[in-house]
Amino acid sequence: MTGTFRTTVHAMAMPFAIELDAPDPIEVDGAVATFHAELVRADEVFSLWRDDSYLSGYLRGDLTLDEAPRELREVLEACEWYREATLGGFDARRKDGVLDPTGLVKGWAVARASRHLRAARASDWMIGASGDVLVAGGRARRVGIADPRVKGDPTGTPVIDVVELGGTFTALATSGGAQVVDHIWDPVTGEVARHYMQVSVAGRDLTACDAWATAICGGGPRVVAAALERGLEVLLVSGGRFDGAYDAQTSPGWPSVR
């Protein structure tokens, strides 16, 4: 008999909510523990806030890429690939020259760790990672996208839209400066990017959705067309009106259920 299991684990200074349908709670516990361990490992490799991370050591010159874990090379190569694919909208090198792959790491880590959930013989599952969502299985799931004007709301309410994931779209990533102000830069100008308040991208690959959401925030409208050509769908939120309201624009295939 299959049951629904829900839990939350913490890594990389954020919560990761997991919901899955599986027949054996013991297998679920093991799969979730391994999933969690992989996220902790990602923090050990990529954190710029930890002096003992491999990325920090690499940036200091304490070790070479050949001496670092293979995950570091994989992500840095992916960052370069997305820099070219997004017309420079995604760029892991900041204005000060520091290599910062943070815009890719969370989506990459969740997508990579999610394979462990299949070890629990899960027929259906969903991972929520601070604005990013990944689902698998046959069930259609409705997911709300947080209102960018509401800060520090862990429940994600109120929402500006509700989308349906499952089938065509299995991944959703949201980026912007609404919750963490001025943390995305425009790679062309080197200044803080303020093209949009918030950008959401829906597709089938969470790593890609995460990278393109960051790229659109950083690069602005010129990157949107390139995302659509890749088969992605977008929700673009612009603000700055005198009454505090915002404007929202979606691509034709955006999976809204509202």
CSV table of C-alpha atoms in Angstrom, one decimal:
chain,number,residue,atom,x,y,z
A,1,MET,CA,0.0,0.0,0.0
A,2,THR,CA,1.4,3.4,-1.0
A,3,GLY,CA,1.4,6.2,1.4
A,4,THR,CA,2.2,9.9,1.2
A,5,PHE,CA,5.3,11.1,3.1
A,6,ARG,CA,6.2,14.7,3.8
A,7,THR,CA,9.3,16.1,5.4
A,8,THR,CA,11.7,19.1,5.2
A,9,VAL,CA,15.5,19.0,5.3
A,10,HIS,CA,17.8,21.9,5.6
A,11,ALA,CA,21.0,22.6,3.6
A,12,MET,CA,22.7,25.6,2.0
A,13,ALA,CA,21.0,27.9,4.5
A,14,MET,CA,17.5,27.0,3.2
A,15,PRO,CA,14.7,24.5,3.6
A,16,PHE,CA,13.9,21.8,1.1
A,17,ALA,CA,10.4,20.4,1.3
A,18,ILE,CA,9.8,16.9,0.0
A,19,GLU,CA,6.5,15.1,-0.6
A,20,LEU,CA,6.5,11.7,-2.1
A,21,ASP,CA,4.2,8.7,-2.6
A,22,ALA,CA,6.0,5.4,-1.8
A,23,PRO,CA,5.1,2.0,-0.3
A,24,ASP,CA,7.8,1.7,2.3
A,25,PRO,CA,8.5,4.3,5.0
A,26,ILE,CA,11.9,2.7,5.8
A,27,GLU,CA,13.0,3.1,2.1
A,28,VAL,CA,11.7,6.6,2.2
A,29,ASP,CA,13.8,7.5,5.2
A,30,GLY,CA,16.9,6.1,3.5
A,31,ALA,CA,16.2,7.9,0.2
A,32,VAL,CA,15.6,11.2,2.0
A,33,ALA,CA,18.7,10.9,4.1
A,34,THR,CA,20.8,10.3,0.9
A,35,PHE,CA,19.0,13.2,-0.8
A,36,HIS,CA,19.8,15.4,2.1
A,37,ALA,CA,23.5,14.3,2.3
A,38,GLU,CA,23.9,15.2,-1.4
A,39,LEU,CA,22.7,18.8,-0.7
A,40,VAL,CA,25.0,19.1,2.2
A,41,ARG,CA,27.8,17.9,0.0
A,42,ALA,CA,26.9,20.6,-2.5
A,43,ASP,CA,27.3,23.2,0.2
A,44,GLU,CA,30.7,21.8,1.2
A,45,VAL,CA,31.8,22.1,-2.4
A,46,PHE,CA,30.3,25.4,-3.6
A,47,SER,CA,29.6,27.7,-0.6
A,48,LEU,CA,31.3,31.1,-0.9
A,49,TRP,CA,30.4,31.8,2.8
A,50,ARG,CA,32.5,28.9,4.0
A,51,ASP,CA,36.3,29.2,4.0
A,52,ASP,CA,36.6,25.4,4.0
A,53,SER,CA,34.6,24.8,0.9
A,54,TYR,CA,36.3,23.5,-2.2
A,55,LEU,CA,35.2,26.6,-4.3
A,56,SER,CA,36.7,28.9,-1.7
A,57,GLY,CA,39.9,26.9,-1.7
A,58,TYR,CA,40.0,27.0,-5.5
A,59,LEU,CA,39.5,30.8,-5.6
A,60,ARG,CA,42.3,31.3,-3.1
A,61,GLY,CA,44.6,29.2,-5.3
A,62,ASP,CA,44.9,26.5,-2.6
A,63,LEU,CA,43.9,23.7,-5.1
A,64,THR,CA,43.5,23.3,-8.8
A,65,LEU,CA,40.5,22.0,-10.7
A,66,ASP,CA,42.2,18.7,-11.1
A,67,GLU,CA,42.6,18.4,-7.3
A,68,ALA,CA,39.0,19.6,-6.6
A,69,PRO,CA,36.0,17.3,-6.6
A,70,ARG,CA,34.6,16.6,-10.1
A,71,GLU,CA,31.4,18.4,-9.2
A,72,LEU,CA,33.2,21.7,-9.2
A,73,ARG,CA,34.5,21.2,-12.8
A,74,GLU,CA,31.0,20.0,-13.9
A,75,VAL,CA,29.3,23.1,-12.5
A,76,LEU,CA,31.9,25.6,-13.8
A,77,GLU,CA,31.7,24.0,-17.3
A,78,ALA,CA,27.8,24.2,-17.1
A,79,CYS,CA,28.1,27.9,-16.1
A,80,GLU,CA,30.2,28.6,-19.2
A,81,TRP,CA,27.7,26.7,-21.4
A,82,TYR,CA,24.8,28.7,-20.0
A,83,ARG,CA,26.7,32.0,-20.5
A,84,GLU,CA,26.9,31.3,-24.2
A,85,ALA,CA,23.3,29.9,-24.5
A,86,THR,CA,21.8,32.9,-22.7
A,87,LEU,CA,23.6,35.5,-24.8
A,88,GLY,CA,25.6,36.4,-21.7
A,89,GLY,CA,22.6,36.9,-19.5
A,90,PHE,CA,23.9,34.3,-17.1
A,91,ASP,CA,27.5,34.9,-16.1
A,92,ALA,CA,29.1,33.3,-13.1
A,93,ARG,CA,31.8,35.9,-12.9
A,94,ARG,CA,30.9,39.0,-11.0
A,95,LYS,CA,31.9,42.6,-11.7
A,96,ASP,CA,34.7,42.2,-9.1
A,97,GLY,CA,36.0,39.2,-11.0
A,98,VAL,CA,35.0,36.6,-8.3
A,99,LEU,CA,33.7,33.4,-9.8
A,100,ASP,CA,30.2,32.9,-8.3
A,101,PRO,CA,28.1,30.0,-9.6
A,102,THR,CA,25.4,30.5,-7.0
A,103,GLY,CA,22.8,31.1,-9.7
A,104,LEU,CA,23.1,27.6,-11.0
A,105,VAL,CA,24.1,25.5,-7.9
A,106,LYS,CA,20.7,25.2,-6.2
A,107,GLY,CA,18.8,23.9,-9.2
A,108,TRP,CA,21.7,21.7,-10.2
A,109,ALA,CA,22.0,20.2,-6.7
A,110,VAL,CA,18.3,19.5,-6.4
A,111,ALA,CA,18.1,17.9,-9.9
A,112,ARG,CA,21.2,15.8,-9.1
A,113,ALA,CA,20.0,14.7,-5.6
A,114,SER,CA,16.5,13.9,-6.8
A,115,ARG,CA,17.6,10.7,-8.3
A,116,HIS,CA,17.9,9.2,-4.8
A,117,LEU,CA,14.2,9.5,-4.3
A,118,ARG,CA,13.7,6.9,-7.0
A,119,ALA,CA,15.5,4.5,-4.6
A,120,ALA,CA,12.4,4.6,-2.4
A,121,ARG,CA,10.3,3.2,-5.3
A,122,ALA,CA,8.4,6.5,-5.2
A,123,SER,CA,5.7,6.7,-7.8
A,124,ASP,CA,5.3,10.4,-7.5
A,125,TRP,CA,7.2,13.1,-5.7
A,126,MET,CA,7.7,16.9,-5.4
A,127,ILE,CA,10.6,19.0,-4.1
A,128,GLY,CA,10.2,22.6,-3.1
A,129,ALA,CA,13.4,24.6,-2.8
A,130,SER,CA,12.8,28.2,-1.8
A,131,GLY,CA,10.9,29.2,-5.0
A,132,ASP,CA,12.1,26.3,-7.2
A,133,VAL,CA,10.0,23.2,-7.7
A,134,LEU,CA,10.7,19.8,-9.3
A,135,VAL,CA,8.1,17.1,-9.7
A,136,ALA,CA,8.1,13.5,-11.1
A,137,GLY,CA,5.3,10.9,-11.7
A,138,GLY,CA,1.9,11.1,-13.2
A,139,ARG,CA,0.1,13.4,-10.7
A,140,ALA,CA,-0.6,17.0,-11.8
A,141,ARG,CA,0.4,19.4,-9.0
A,142,ARG,CA,-0.7,23.0,-8.6
A,143,VAL,CA,2.0,25.3,-7.4
A,144,GLY,CA,1.6,28.9,-6.3
A,145,ILE,CA,4.2,31.6,-7.3
A,146,ALA,CA,4.8,34.1,-4.4
A,147,ASP,CA,3.8,37.7,-4.7
A,148,PRO,CA,7.2,39.6,-4.9
A,149,ARG,CA,5.8,42.4,-2.8
A,150,VAL,CA,5.5,40.1,0.2
A,151,LYS,CA,8.9,39.6,1.9
A,152,GLY,CA,9.9,36.9,4.3
A,153,ASP,CA,6.8,34.8,4.0
A,154,PRO,CA,7.8,31.1,4.4
A,155,THR,CA,4.4,29.9,3.4
A,156,GLY,CA,4.5,31.5,0.0
A,157,THR,CA,1.2,33.3,0.3
A,158,PRO,CA,-0.3,35.4,-1.2
A,159,VAL,CA,0.5,34.3,-4.7
A,160,ILE,CA,0.4,36.1,-8.1
A,161,ASP,CA,-0.3,33.0,-10.1
A,162,VAL,CA,-0.9,29.3,-9.8
A,163,VAL,CA,0.7,26.9,-12.4
A,164,GLU,CA,0.2,23.2,-13.0
A,165,LEU,CA,3.3,21.0,-13.0
A,166,GLY,CA,3.4,17.4,-14.3
A,167,GLY,CA,3.5,16.1,-17.9
A,168,THR,CA,4.8,18.9,-20.1
A,169,PHE,CA,6.3,20.9,-17.3
A,170,THR,CA,8.1,19.3,-14.5
A,171,ALA,CA,10.3,22.1,-13.2
A,172,LEU,CA,9.8,25.6,-12.1
A,173,ALA,CA,12.3,28.2,-11.0
A,174,THR,CA,11.8,31.7,-9.8
A,175,SER,CA,14.5,34.4,-9.4
A,176,GLY,CA,14.7,38.1,-8.8
A,177,GLY,CA,15.5,40.7,-6.2
A,178,ALA,CA,12.2,40.7,-4.3
A,179,GLN,CA,13.3,38.5,-1.4
A,180,VAL,CA,17.1,39.0,-1.5
A,181,VAL,CA,17.6,42.6,-2.7
A,182,ASP,CA,20.2,43.5,-5.3
A,183,HIS,CA,21.9,40.1,-5.5
A,184,ILE,CA,21.7,39.7,-9.3
A,185,TRP,CA,23.9,41.8,-11.6
A,186,ASP,CA,23.6,42.7,-15.2
A,187,PRO,CA,26.7,41.1,-16.9
A,188,VAL,CA,26.7,43.8,-19.6
A,189,THR,CA,26.7,46.9,-17.3
A,190,GLY,CA,28.2,45.2,-14.2
A,191,GLU,CA,25.6,47.0,-12.2
A,192,VAL,CA,22.7,45.6,-10.1
A,193,ALA,CA,20.0,44.2,-12.5
A,194,ARG,CA,16.6,45.8,-12.2
A,195,HIS,CA,15.0,44.7,-15.5
A,196,TYR,CA,12.3,42.7,-13.5
A,197,MET,CA,11.1,42.4,-10.0
A,198,GLN,CA,10.8,38.6,-10.4
A,199,VAL,CA,11.1,36.0,-13.2
A,200,SER,CA,9.7,32.5,-13.2
A,201,VAL,CA,10.6,29.9,-15.8
A,202,ALA,CA,8.8,26.6,-16.4
A,203,GLY,CA,10.3,23.6,-18.3
A,204,ARG,CA,11.5,20.1,-17.8
A,205,ASP,CA,15.0,20.6,-16.4
A,206,LEU,CA,15.4,22.4,-13.1
A,207,THR,CA,19.0,23.3,-13.7
A,208,ALA,CA,18.0,25.0,-17.0
A,209,CYS,CA,15.0,26.7,-15.5
A,210,ASP,CA,17.2,28.0,-12.6
A,211,ALA,CA,19.9,29.3,-15.0
A,212,TRP,CA,17.5,30.9,-17.4
A,213,ALA,CA,15.5,32.6,-14.6
A,214,THR,CA,18.7,34.2,-13.4
A,215,ALA,CA,19.8,35.0,-16.9
A,216,ILE,CA,16.5,36.9,-17.7
A,217,CYS,CA,16.8,38.8,-14.5
A,218,GLY,CA,20.3,39.7,-15.3
A,219,GLY,CA,20.1,40.3,-19.0
A,220,GLY,CA,16.6,41.6,-19.4
A,221,PRO,CA,14.2,41.4,-22.4
A,222,ARG,CA,16.9,40.4,-24.9
A,223,VAL,CA,17.3,37.1,-23.2
A,224,VAL,CA,13.6,36.2,-23.1
A,225,ALA,CA,13.4,35.3,-26.8
A,226,ALA,CA,16.3,33.0,-26.5
A,227,ALA,CA,14.6,31.2,-23.6
A,228,LEU,CA,11.4,30.8,-25.6
A,229,GLU,CA,13.4,29.3,-28.5
A,230,ARG,CA,14.6,26.6,-26.0
A,231,GLY,CA,11.0,25.6,-25.3
A,232,LEU,CA,10.8,27.3,-21.9
A,233,GLU,CA,7.8,29.4,-20.8
A,234,VAL,CA,8.2,32.5,-18.7
A,235,LEU,CA,6.3,34.8,-16.2
A,236,LEU,CA,7.8,38.3,-16.1
A,237,VAL,CA,7.0,40.7,-13.2
A,238,SER,CA,7.8,44.4,-13.5
A,239,GLY,CA,7.2,46.9,-10.8
A,240,GLY,CA,7.8,50.5,-10.0
A,241,ARG,CA,4.2,51.9,-10.2
A,242,PHE,CA,3.3,54.8,-7.9
A,243,ASP,CA,0.7,52.7,-6.0
A,244,GLY,CA,3.1,49.8,-5.3
A,245,ALA,CA,1.5,47.5,-7.9
A,246,TYR,CA,3.2,45.5,-10.5
A,247,ASP,CA,2.7,44.4,-14.1
A,248,ALA,CA,2.9,40.7,-15.1
A,249,GLN,CA,3.4,39.3,-18.6
A,250,THR,CA,3.5,35.6,-19.6
A,251,SER,CA,4.6,33.7,-22.7
A,252,PRO,CA,1.9,32.0,-24.7
A,253,GLY,CA,2.4,28.6,-23.3
A,254,TRP,CA,2.7,29.5,-19.6
A,255,PRO,CA,1.0,26.8,-17.6
A,256,SER,CA,-1.3,29.0,-15.5
A,257,VAL,CA,-4.5,27.5,-14.1
A,258,ARG,CA,-6.0,30.8,-13.1
